[in-house]
Amino acid sequence: MQRFMKKEEERKINRRIALKGGSYSLTMTVIVLAILIAVNVFASVLPAGMTKLDISSSQLYSITSSTKVVVNALEKDVTIYWIVQSEQEDSVMENLLAKYDSLSGHITVIKKNPDIYPTFAQQYTDGTVANNDLIVECGDRYRYIRYSEIYLSDIDYTTYSQVYSFDGEGAVTSAIDYVVSEDLPQIYVLEGHGEAELPAEMSAQMEKENMELVQFSLLNVDGIPEEADLCLINAPSSDISEEEKNMLAEYVTNGGKLMVMAGPVKDGDLTNLTGLLSDYGVETAEGIVVEGNRGYYAFSSPHIMLPEIQSHSITNPLIESNYYVIVPTAQGLMAGGTNNGVVTELLTTSESAYSKTAGYALETYEKEEGDIDGPFALAVAIETSDGEGQMVWIASSYVMDMMYNAYSSGANLDFTMNALSSLLGEREAVAIRSKPLGYHYLTMDEATSSRLQTVMIGVLPLSFVGLGIIVIVGRRKRRNEES
C-alpha cells in the first residue's frame, strides 16, 4: 500500500514537472514568435537598400554614387509613374524603383495600372504604351521612358552575337536630372569644313545626359555665341580659315570650352586648326602614327593603337576598371613648354612609335628615312593660365567609330563622354553604364573538368557511403559489447 502511494506521489510530481515544462516551452514559443513578427514588421518598413543585398556580378540591383549625388541634391519633388498592369511588374525594375523611393523624400513612385487608368499615359505620349514604361515628372517638365529604352540590345563584334544590358538606372537618373534642371548644357557643333556627323551612339549618350546639340557655322557670326557651354569639332576633312581660328582661340582664352576630335586628313592639312594647339606649346607630327611595340596596337595593325592611359580625372575611371581605349589612324602630338597654360597628356604611345610622313599613301609600316621618332601623345587636355579656358584634343577622327567603340567594350565612348563632362564641370548624371545581363561562365580545360567530375560523381558519394558504413558498424560493435 505504501509502495502504491509512493508511486502515485511520484506520478503527481512528474505531472507537475511536465506541466511546468510545457508551460515554459509554450511561453518561450509565444515570445519567439512575437519577436519574429516584430522583426518582420520592422523590416517591412525599412528602405529597400537596407533589406536587400546585391550579390549579382554586374551589381544589377545597386545604385551608383552618381545617382546618389543627383538624388541627394534634389530640392524639388519628383514623381515617377510606373505604368504597369497587376502581376506584370518587372522584378528588376521593381527593385530599382524601390531604391529611388528610399533614397530621397523628394521622390515618390506611383503605380498606374492602365486597366484602371486607361487614358493616363496619353497626356505624356502619342505612342504605344507598354507594361513597365515610366514617366518622370517635376512640375511642368517630364520625360517618358519606354521599356525598350531600359533593356538594350547590341552586337558583340567579337562573337557577332546579340548582347543585352539593363540601363534602368542611367535612364531614370538622366530623367530626374532633366526634369529638375532649368538650364541644360548647350553643345555647339561646328560645321562647314566637311565635319563628320556625330556617331549615333555618341549623340544618343549626349541626349541621355541632357546635353542639347546646336549645329552652327563660324562663317556667319562674329564669334562663338554666348549661349555655348562648349564648342565641339568632329572629324573635319578640310581646314578652318585664319579668321575662324582666331575666333576659336579668343573663345578659349576668354574661358570657353573646346573639344576637338581630328586626325590626319587625306588631302591637304589642318594647319590653322592645329594652330590652336601651338598656342599652348603643342606641335603636331606630319603623317600617321605607327606603333613599333606589339603591346601597344591591336588587330595586327600598327596604326590601330592601344595607347598608355595617363592619370587624369577624365581617364581615372577607365584605369580603375581596366579598360583600353582604341585609337585608329592618329596624328602625333608633341607637348613642349608653354607659359599660356597647362598641358596634360591623356593617351600616349610607346617609345617605339614613329610617324609615317607618307600619311595615307604609306606602303609599309616599317620605319623609313624621313619618318618622325616618337613617343607621341594621342590626346591632351589643356587649361589656360587662368584656369578658365579648357580644351581637350583627341588626335583621331575615328576614335568614335562604332566598330572600334564596340571592340573597346564602350571605353572609347566613355573616354569622350568623360572629356565632355569634365569640360562642362563634372555633371554627376553622366557615365552611368548599362549593366550587362549575360552569364559569367567558369572556364576550365578538359583535364580539370574530368578530374572535377570524378570527384563530384565518384569520390564524394563513395566517401559518404563509406563513412556511413563505419558509423553503423561502430554502433553495432558498441551495443554488442554492452550486452
Short mmCIF file of C-alpha atoms in Angstrom, two decimals:
data_model
loop_
_atom_site.label_atom_id
_atom_site.label_comp_id
_atom_site.label_asym_id
_atom_site.label_seq_id
_atom_site.Cartn_x
_atom_site.Cartn_y
_atom_site.Cartn_z
CA MET A 1 0.00 0.00 0.00
CA GLN A 2 2.81 2.38 0.87
CA ARG A 3 4.59 1.44 -2.34
CA PHE A 4 1.41 2.25 -4.32
CA MET A 5 1.02 5.63 -2.55
CA LYS A 6 4.68 6.40 -3.17
CA LYS A 7 4.36 5.67 -6.90
CA GLU A 8 1.19 7.79 -7.09
CA GLU A 9 3.04 10.67 -5.43
CA GLU A 10 5.88 10.30 -7.91
CA ARG A 11 3.43 10.41 -10.82
CA LYS A 12 1.85 13.63 -9.46
CA ILE A 13 5.29 15.19 -9.12
CA ASN A 14 6.21 14.14 -12.68
CA ARG A 15 2.94 15.59 -13.98
CA ARG A 16 3.62 18.91 -12.22
CA ILE A 17 7.13 18.98 -13.67
CA ALA A 18 5.82 18.15 -17.15
CA LEU A 19 3.13 20.82 -16.82
CA LYS A 20 5.66 23.42 -15.76
CA GLY A 21 7.99 22.38 -18.61
CA GLY A 22 5.15 22.54 -21.12
CA SER A 23 4.06 25.95 -19.87
CA TYR A 24 7.64 27.19 -20.09
CA SER A 25 8.01 25.85 -23.64
CA LEU A 26 4.70 27.38 -24.68
CA THR A 27 5.67 30.73 -23.17
CA MET A 28 9.07 30.72 -24.91
CA THR A 29 7.44 29.76 -28.23
CA VAL A 30 4.99 32.66 -27.95
CA ILE A 31 7.84 35.07 -27.10
CA VAL A 32 9.98 33.88 -30.04
CA LEU A 33 7.03 34.15 -32.44
CA ALA A 34 6.27 37.66 -31.16
CA ILE A 35 9.91 38.67 -31.69
CA LEU A 36 9.90 37.23 -35.24
CA ILE A 37 6.66 39.05 -36.10
CA ALA A 38 8.05 42.30 -34.71
CA VAL A 39 11.30 41.87 -36.69
CA ASN A 40 9.34 41.20 -39.90
CA VAL A 41 7.09 44.21 -39.37
CA PHE A 42 10.12 46.39 -38.65
CA ALA A 43 11.99 45.06 -41.71
CA SER A 44 8.98 45.71 -43.95
CA VAL A 45 9.15 49.45 -43.29
CA LEU A 46 12.91 49.72 -43.78
CA PRO A 47 14.24 51.14 -47.07
CA ALA A 48 14.93 48.57 -49.79
CA GLY A 49 18.62 49.41 -49.73
CA MET A 50 18.87 48.13 -46.13
CA THR A 51 16.98 44.87 -46.60
CA LYS A 52 18.20 43.57 -49.97
CA LEU A 53 21.78 42.53 -50.68
CA ASP A 54 23.05 42.71 -54.27
CA ILE A 55 25.26 39.70 -55.00
CA SER A 56 24.93 39.86 -58.80
CA SER A 57 28.25 40.06 -60.67
CA SER A 58 27.18 43.20 -62.59
CA GLN A 59 25.66 44.89 -59.49
CA LEU A 60 22.32 44.84 -61.28
CA TYR A 61 20.38 45.81 -58.15
CA SER A 62 22.76 48.51 -56.88
CA ILE A 63 22.72 52.30 -57.24
CA THR A 64 25.90 54.11 -58.27
CA SER A 65 27.44 57.09 -56.48
CA SER A 66 26.49 59.37 -59.42
CA THR A 67 22.81 58.65 -58.83
CA LYS A 68 23.16 59.22 -55.09
CA VAL A 69 24.75 62.63 -55.71
CA VAL A 70 21.94 63.66 -58.09
CA VAL A 71 19.19 62.38 -55.80
CA ASN A 72 20.66 63.76 -52.58
CA ALA A 73 20.90 67.22 -54.18
CA LEU A 74 17.19 67.34 -55.02
CA GLU A 75 15.29 70.38 -53.81
CA LYS A 76 12.16 69.75 -55.88
CA ASP A 77 9.62 66.93 -55.64
CA VAL A 78 9.87 64.32 -58.39
CA THR A 79 7.17 61.75 -59.18
CA ILE A 80 7.93 58.52 -61.03
CA TYR A 81 4.82 56.98 -62.56
CA TRP A 82 5.14 53.26 -63.22
CA ILE A 83 2.75 52.19 -65.98
CA VAL A 84 2.12 48.50 -65.32
CA GLN A 85 -0.74 46.03 -65.10
CA SER A 86 -1.23 43.95 -61.98
CA GLU A 87 1.18 40.97 -61.76
CA GLN A 88 3.12 42.23 -64.82
CA GLU A 89 5.78 44.08 -62.81
CA ASP A 90 9.38 43.59 -63.91
CA SER A 91 11.20 42.40 -60.76
CA VAL A 92 14.47 44.19 -61.58
CA MET A 93 12.66 47.49 -62.16
CA GLU A 94 10.62 46.99 -59.01
CA ASN A 95 13.82 46.69 -57.00
CA LEU A 96 15.36 49.70 -58.76
CA LEU A 97 12.36 51.97 -58.17
CA ALA A 98 12.24 50.94 -54.52
CA LYS A 99 15.85 52.12 -54.21
CA TYR A 100 14.97 55.54 -55.66
CA ASP A 101 11.93 55.79 -53.41
CA SER A 102 14.05 55.12 -50.34
CA LEU A 103 16.93 57.43 -51.30
CA SER A 104 15.06 60.72 -51.00
CA GLY A 105 11.88 62.14 -49.56
CA HIS A 106 11.63 64.21 -52.73
CA ILE A 107 10.99 61.10 -54.86
CA THR A 108 7.63 59.34 -54.98
CA VAL A 109 6.93 56.20 -57.02
CA ILE A 110 3.29 55.68 -58.05
CA LYS A 111 1.92 52.69 -59.94
CA LYS A 112 -0.62 53.42 -62.65
CA ASN A 113 -2.49 50.35 -63.85
CA PRO A 114 -3.61 51.03 -67.46
CA ASP A 115 -6.64 48.81 -66.86
CA ILE A 116 -7.79 51.23 -64.16
CA TYR A 117 -6.38 54.43 -65.72
CA PRO A 118 -6.59 53.72 -69.48
CA THR A 119 -6.02 57.31 -70.59
CA PHE A 120 -3.41 58.39 -68.03
CA ALA A 121 -0.33 57.90 -70.24
CA GLN A 122 -1.91 59.62 -73.23
CA GLN A 123 -1.18 63.05 -71.75
CA TYR A 124 2.55 62.21 -71.94
CA THR A 125 2.91 60.25 -75.20
CA ASP A 126 1.16 59.61 -78.50
CA GLY A 127 2.94 56.28 -78.96
CA THR A 128 2.06 52.79 -77.86
CA VAL A 129 2.14 52.30 -74.11
CA ALA A 130 3.75 49.10 -72.83
CA ASN A 131 3.90 47.50 -69.42
CA ASN A 132 6.76 48.84 -67.28
CA ASP A 133 7.02 52.17 -69.13
CA LEU A 134 7.97 55.04 -66.82
CA ILE A 135 7.13 58.73 -66.60
CA VAL A 136 9.40 61.00 -64.55
CA GLU A 137 7.74 64.33 -63.74
CA CYS A 138 8.59 67.51 -61.85
CA GLY A 139 6.24 70.43 -62.22
CA ASP A 140 5.66 71.11 -65.93
CA ARG A 141 8.67 69.07 -67.07
CA TYR A 142 8.55 65.35 -67.72
CA ARG A 143 10.30 62.57 -69.60
CA TYR A 144 8.67 59.40 -70.91
CA ILE A 145 10.92 56.31 -70.63
CA ARG A 146 9.91 53.32 -72.69
CA TYR A 147 10.57 49.77 -71.53
CA SER A 148 12.58 49.24 -74.72
CA GLU A 149 14.91 52.07 -73.65
CA ILE A 150 15.68 50.28 -70.40
CA TYR A 151 16.55 46.83 -71.72
CA LEU A 152 19.05 47.40 -74.52
CA SER A 153 20.46 45.06 -77.16
CA ASP A 154 23.70 45.42 -79.07
CA ILE A 155 26.09 43.37 -81.19
CA ASP A 156 29.23 41.82 -79.72
CA TYR A 157 31.66 42.18 -82.62
CA THR A 158 33.98 39.56 -81.16
CA THR A 159 31.31 36.85 -81.50
CA TYR A 160 28.77 38.62 -83.76
CA SER A 161 26.02 37.76 -81.32
CA GLN A 162 23.37 39.83 -79.56
CA VAL A 163 24.22 41.05 -76.07
CA TYR A 164 21.71 42.55 -73.67
CA SER A 165 22.05 45.08 -70.89
CA PHE A 166 19.91 46.88 -68.32
CA ASP A 167 20.01 50.68 -68.43
CA GLY A 168 17.30 51.43 -65.90
CA GLU A 169 19.46 53.48 -63.56
CA GLY A 170 21.01 55.53 -66.36
CA ALA A 171 17.60 56.29 -67.89
CA VAL A 172 15.87 57.19 -64.61
CA THR A 173 18.72 59.29 -63.20
CA SER A 174 19.05 61.14 -66.50
CA ALA A 175 15.30 61.81 -66.47
CA ILE A 176 15.44 63.11 -62.90
CA ASP A 177 18.35 65.39 -63.79
CA TYR A 178 16.41 66.63 -66.83
CA VAL A 179 13.11 67.44 -65.12
CA VAL A 180 14.72 69.35 -62.24
CA SER A 181 17.18 71.31 -64.42
CA GLU A 182 16.08 74.60 -65.91
CA ASP A 183 19.27 75.25 -67.90
CA LEU A 184 20.75 72.32 -69.83
CA PRO A 185 24.28 72.49 -71.29
CA GLN A 186 24.39 73.75 -74.88
CA ILE A 187 26.90 71.93 -77.12
CA TYR A 188 27.61 73.93 -80.28
CA VAL A 189 28.79 71.58 -83.05
CA LEU A 190 30.86 73.25 -85.76
CA GLU A 191 30.04 72.62 -89.42
CA GLY A 192 31.19 73.94 -92.79
CA HIS A 193 34.51 72.04 -93.16
CA GLY A 194 33.35 68.57 -94.13
CA GLU A 195 32.90 67.54 -90.49
CA ALA A 196 31.64 64.01 -89.97
CA GLU A 197 28.23 63.53 -88.40
CA LEU A 198 28.42 62.63 -84.75
CA PRO A 199 28.14 58.82 -84.32
CA ALA A 200 24.66 57.67 -83.32
CA GLU A 201 25.92 56.13 -80.07
CA MET A 202 27.59 59.38 -79.02
CA SER A 203 24.56 61.51 -79.95
CA ALA A 204 22.27 59.16 -78.01
CA GLN A 205 24.56 59.28 -74.97
CA MET A 206 24.73 63.07 -75.10
CA GLU A 207 20.95 63.25 -75.27
CA LYS A 208 20.69 60.82 -72.37
CA GLU A 209 23.00 63.05 -70.37
CA ASN A 210 20.80 66.06 -71.16
CA MET A 211 23.24 67.83 -73.46
CA GLU A 212 21.48 69.87 -76.14
CA LEU A 213 23.19 69.91 -79.56
CA VAL A 214 23.19 73.01 -81.77
CA GLN A 215 24.72 73.00 -85.26
CA PHE A 216 26.46 76.28 -86.15
CA SER A 217 28.94 77.83 -88.56
CA LEU A 218 31.62 80.43 -87.92
CA LEU A 219 31.13 81.86 -91.42
CA ASN A 220 28.12 83.97 -90.48
CA VAL A 221 28.95 85.04 -86.89
CA ASP A 222 31.47 87.34 -85.28
CA GLY A 223 32.34 84.86 -82.53
CA ILE A 224 31.18 81.82 -80.59
CA PRO A 225 27.65 82.51 -79.24
CA GLU A 226 27.47 83.30 -75.53
CA GLU A 227 24.93 80.51 -75.08
CA ALA A 228 27.53 77.90 -76.00
CA ASP A 229 28.72 75.97 -72.96
CA LEU A 230 31.09 74.01 -75.18
CA CYS A 231 32.21 74.04 -78.81
CA LEU A 232 32.71 70.62 -80.46
CA ILE A 233 34.63 69.92 -83.68
CA ASN A 234 34.33 66.38 -85.02
CA ALA A 235 36.48 64.95 -87.81
CA PRO A 236 36.82 67.89 -90.24
CA SER A 237 38.09 66.96 -93.72
CA SER A 238 39.36 70.47 -94.55
CA ASP A 239 40.98 73.28 -92.62
CA ILE A 240 39.33 76.26 -90.98
CA SER A 241 40.20 79.79 -92.06
CA GLU A 242 42.56 82.10 -90.23
CA GLU A 243 39.59 84.21 -89.08
CA GLU A 244 37.82 81.14 -87.69
CA LYS A 245 40.99 80.08 -85.92
CA ASN A 246 41.24 83.48 -84.26
CA MET A 247 37.60 83.31 -83.11
CA LEU A 248 38.15 79.87 -81.56
CA ALA A 249 41.40 80.97 -79.91
CA GLU A 250 39.70 84.05 -78.42
CA TYR A 251 36.81 81.87 -77.22
CA VAL A 252 39.16 79.58 -75.27
CA THR A 253 41.27 82.45 -73.96
CA ASN A 254 38.12 84.10 -72.58
CA GLY A 255 37.12 80.99 -70.65
CA GLY A 256 35.42 78.89 -73.35
CA LYS A 257 35.48 75.10 -73.57
CA LEU A 258 36.60 73.39 -76.78
CA MET A 259 36.73 69.70 -77.70
CA VAL A 260 38.30 68.55 -80.96
CA MET A 261 38.39 65.07 -82.50
CA ALA A 262 40.59 65.46 -85.57
CA GLY A 263 43.22 63.23 -87.11
CA PRO A 264 45.18 63.29 -90.36
CA VAL A 265 43.20 64.21 -93.49
CA LYS A 266 43.64 62.54 -96.86
CA ASP A 267 44.02 65.78 -98.83
CA GLY A 268 45.86 68.81 -97.52
CA ASP A 269 46.35 69.56 -93.84
CA LEU A 270 44.73 71.29 -90.87
CA THR A 271 47.36 73.96 -90.29
CA ASN A 272 45.01 76.64 -88.95
CA LEU A 273 43.06 74.24 -86.75
CA THR A 274 46.17 72.67 -85.22
CA GLY A 275 47.49 76.20 -84.73
CA LEU A 276 45.17 76.30 -81.71
CA LEU A 277 47.48 73.73 -80.15
CA SER A 278 50.71 75.52 -80.99
CA ASP A 279 49.49 78.49 -78.93
CA TYR A 280 49.97 76.20 -75.90
CA GLY A 281 53.27 74.61 -76.91
CA VAL A 282 51.81 71.51 -78.56
CA GLU A 283 53.08 70.65 -82.05
CA THR A 284 51.70 68.06 -84.48
CA ALA A 285 53.80 65.49 -86.33
CA GLU A 286 53.32 65.15 -90.06
CA GLY A 287 51.72 61.90 -91.23
CA ILE A 288 50.13 58.96 -89.40
CA VAL A 289 51.44 57.45 -86.16
CA VAL A 290 52.59 53.82 -86.32
CA GLU A 291 53.41 51.78 -83.22
CA GLY A 292 56.63 49.78 -83.10
CA ASN A 293 55.72 47.98 -79.86
CA ARG A 294 53.40 44.98 -80.33
CA GLY A 295 51.87 45.57 -76.92
CA TYR A 296 50.57 48.98 -77.97
CA TYR A 297 48.49 48.14 -81.05
CA ALA A 298 45.59 45.85 -81.95
CA PHE A 299 44.42 43.52 -84.74
CA SER A 300 47.97 43.18 -86.11
CA SER A 301 47.62 46.76 -87.40
CA PRO A 302 50.30 49.13 -86.05
CA HIS A 303 48.18 52.19 -86.89
CA ILE A 304 45.30 50.96 -84.66
CA MET A 305 46.79 51.76 -81.29
CA LEU A 306 46.19 50.79 -77.67
CA PRO A 307 47.87 53.77 -76.00
CA GLU A 308 49.02 54.10 -72.43
CA ILE A 309 46.29 55.80 -70.39
CA GLN A 310 47.70 58.52 -68.14
CA SER A 311 46.14 59.52 -64.83
CA HIS A 312 43.60 62.36 -65.04
CA SER A 313 40.05 62.97 -63.87
CA ILE A 314 38.94 62.10 -67.42
CA THR A 315 40.81 58.81 -67.60
CA ASN A 316 40.90 57.55 -64.00
CA PRO A 317 37.52 55.74 -64.26
CA LEU A 318 38.91 53.78 -67.24
CA ILE A 319 42.13 52.95 -65.42
CA GLU A 320 40.26 51.77 -62.33
CA SER A 321 38.03 49.49 -64.44
CA ASN A 322 40.93 48.14 -66.55
CA TYR A 323 39.59 49.38 -69.89
CA TYR A 324 41.60 50.14 -73.03
CA VAL A 325 40.92 52.98 -75.46
CA ILE A 326 41.45 52.11 -79.14
CA VAL A 327 42.86 54.98 -81.22
CA PRO A 328 42.98 54.32 -85.00
CA THR A 329 44.74 56.45 -87.63
CA ALA A 330 46.02 59.22 -85.40
CA GLN A 331 48.30 62.22 -85.66
CA GLY A 332 51.16 62.51 -83.20
CA LEU A 333 51.11 65.35 -80.67
CA MET A 334 54.32 66.63 -79.09
CA ALA A 335 53.86 68.70 -75.94
CA GLY A 336 56.55 71.26 -75.13
CA GLY A 337 56.84 74.04 -72.59
CA THR A 338 54.40 76.93 -72.55
CA ASN A 339 53.56 79.93 -70.42
CA ASN A 340 50.00 80.13 -71.72
CA GLY A 341 48.58 77.23 -69.72
CA VAL A 342 48.97 73.65 -68.53
CA VAL A 343 49.08 70.70 -70.94
CA THR A 344 48.32 67.19 -69.66
CA GLU A 345 48.89 64.13 -71.85
CA LEU A 346 45.93 61.73 -71.61
CA LEU A 347 46.86 58.97 -74.08
CA THR A 348 50.46 58.22 -75.08
CA THR A 349 52.32 55.86 -77.40
CA SER A 350 55.34 53.76 -76.52
CA GLU A 351 58.92 54.95 -77.08
CA SER A 352 59.00 52.79 -80.23
CA ALA A 353 56.28 54.74 -82.05
CA TYR A 354 57.04 56.87 -85.10
CA SER A 355 55.04 58.93 -87.58
CA LYS A 356 54.93 57.86 -91.23
CA THR A 357 55.25 61.11 -93.17
CA ALA A 358 53.70 59.44 -96.22
CA GLY A 359 50.37 59.60 -94.41
CA TYR A 360 47.53 57.81 -96.18
CA ALA A 361 49.92 56.99 -99.05
CA LEU A 362 52.13 54.79 -96.84
CA GLU A 363 53.15 51.47 -98.44
CA THR A 364 54.84 49.86 -95.46
CA TYR A 365 54.66 50.03 -91.68
CA GLU A 366 58.44 49.74 -91.46
CA LYS A 367 60.28 52.86 -90.41
CA GLU A 368 61.83 54.73 -93.34
CA GLU A 369 64.10 57.69 -93.78
CA GLY A 370 62.26 60.91 -93.02
CA ASP A 371 59.78 59.32 -90.59
CA ILE A 372 59.50 61.15 -87.25
CA ASP A 373 60.53 59.47 -83.99
CA GLY A 374 58.12 59.30 -81.08
CA PRO A 375 56.89 58.96 -78.45
CA PHE A 376 53.71 60.95 -79.04
CA ALA A 377 50.59 61.97 -77.19
CA LEU A 378 47.36 60.95 -78.92
CA ALA A 379 45.09 63.04 -76.68
CA VAL A 380 45.79 66.05 -74.46
CA ALA A 381 43.90 68.25 -72.01
CA ILE A 382 44.78 71.95 -71.89
CA GLU A 383 43.94 74.62 -69.34
CA THR A 384 44.64 78.28 -69.93
CA SER A 385 46.89 80.09 -67.48
CA ASP A 386 43.91 81.48 -65.54
CA GLY A 387 42.28 78.02 -65.42
CA GLU A 388 39.05 79.21 -67.01
CA GLY A 389 39.50 78.20 -70.64
CA GLN A 390 39.86 74.48 -71.36
CA MET A 391 40.45 72.28 -74.35
CA VAL A 392 40.53 68.51 -74.96
CA TRP A 393 42.13 67.37 -78.21
CA ILE A 394 41.86 63.79 -79.48
CA ALA A 395 44.18 63.31 -82.48
CA SER A 396 41.99 60.80 -84.34
CA SER A 397 38.86 61.28 -86.43
CA TYR A 398 37.84 57.64 -85.93
CA VAL A 399 38.01 57.24 -82.17
CA MET A 400 34.21 57.15 -82.00
CA ASP A 401 33.76 54.78 -84.95
CA MET A 402 31.06 52.26 -83.95
CA MET A 403 33.25 49.22 -84.60
CA TYR A 404 36.22 50.46 -82.56
CA ASN A 405 33.94 51.54 -79.73
CA ALA A 406 32.40 48.05 -79.67
CA TYR A 407 35.83 46.39 -79.66
CA SER A 408 36.83 48.60 -76.72
CA SER A 409 33.70 47.48 -74.81
CA GLY A 410 32.44 51.05 -74.85
CA ALA A 411 35.65 52.53 -73.43
CA ASN A 412 36.05 54.91 -76.40
CA LEU A 413 32.58 56.35 -75.74
CA ASP A 414 33.29 56.57 -72.03
CA PHE A 415 36.53 58.42 -72.73
CA THR A 416 34.91 61.02 -74.99
CA MET A 417 31.91 61.47 -72.70
CA ASN A 418 34.17 61.82 -69.66
CA ALA A 419 36.05 64.52 -71.56
CA LEU A 420 32.81 66.35 -72.36
CA SER A 421 31.56 66.15 -68.78
CA SER A 422 34.91 67.36 -67.47
CA LEU A 423 34.79 70.40 -69.74
CA LEU A 424 31.20 71.07 -68.68
CA GLY A 425 32.07 70.94 -64.99
CA GLU A 426 31.76 67.27 -63.96
CA ARG A 427 27.99 66.83 -64.24
CA GLU A 428 27.08 63.95 -61.93
CA ALA A 429 24.38 62.44 -64.13
CA VAL A 430 26.89 61.17 -66.65
CA ALA A 431 28.79 57.95 -67.18
CA ILE A 432 26.26 55.54 -65.67
CA ARG A 433 27.00 52.48 -67.77
CA SER A 434 24.27 50.00 -68.62
CA LYS A 435 24.64 46.72 -66.76
CA PRO A 436 25.22 43.50 -68.72
CA LEU A 437 22.67 40.72 -68.37
CA GLY A 438 24.85 37.92 -69.73
CA TYR A 439 26.01 34.95 -67.71
CA HIS A 440 29.56 34.57 -66.43
CA TYR A 441 30.89 31.07 -67.03
CA LEU A 442 33.62 29.19 -65.22
CA THR A 443 36.04 28.12 -67.93
CA MET A 444 38.45 25.21 -67.39
CA ASP A 445 40.46 22.82 -69.51
CA GLU A 446 39.26 19.29 -70.29
CA ALA A 447 41.64 17.57 -67.83
CA THR A 448 40.47 19.70 -64.91
CA SER A 449 36.85 19.14 -65.90
CA SER A 450 37.36 15.35 -65.93
CA ARG A 451 39.02 15.38 -62.51
CA LEU A 452 36.23 17.50 -61.07
CA GLN A 453 33.58 15.17 -62.48
CA THR A 454 35.38 12.16 -60.96
CA VAL A 455 35.50 13.83 -57.56
CA MET A 456 31.88 15.04 -57.61
CA ILE A 457 30.29 11.93 -59.12
CA GLY A 458 32.54 9.19 -57.73
CA VAL A 459 34.83 10.09 -54.85
CA LEU A 460 32.49 12.23 -52.73
CA PRO A 461 29.44 9.88 -52.87
CA LEU A 462 31.60 6.81 -52.12
CA SER A 463 33.25 8.67 -49.24
CA PHE A 464 29.86 9.41 -47.67
CA VAL A 465 28.77 5.78 -48.15
CA GLY A 466 32.00 4.54 -46.54
CA LEU A 467 31.61 6.95 -43.64
CA GLY A 468 28.05 5.74 -43.09
CA ILE A 469 29.18 2.09 -43.03
CA ILE A 470 31.90 2.90 -40.50
CA VAL A 471 29.42 4.69 -38.21
CA ILE A 472 26.87 1.83 -38.37
CA VAL A 473 29.47 -0.88 -37.73
CA GLY A 474 30.87 1.11 -34.81
CA ARG A 475 27.44 1.49 -33.21
CA ARG A 476 26.66 -2.22 -33.54
CA LYS A 477 30.01 -3.16 -32.04
CA ARG A 478 29.38 -0.93 -29.00
CA ARG A 479 25.93 -2.45 -28.49
CA ASN A 480 27.32 -5.98 -28.57
CA GLU A 481 30.00 -5.07 -26.06
CA GLU A 482 27.40 -3.52 -23.69
CA SER A 483 25.15 -6.60 -23.88
#
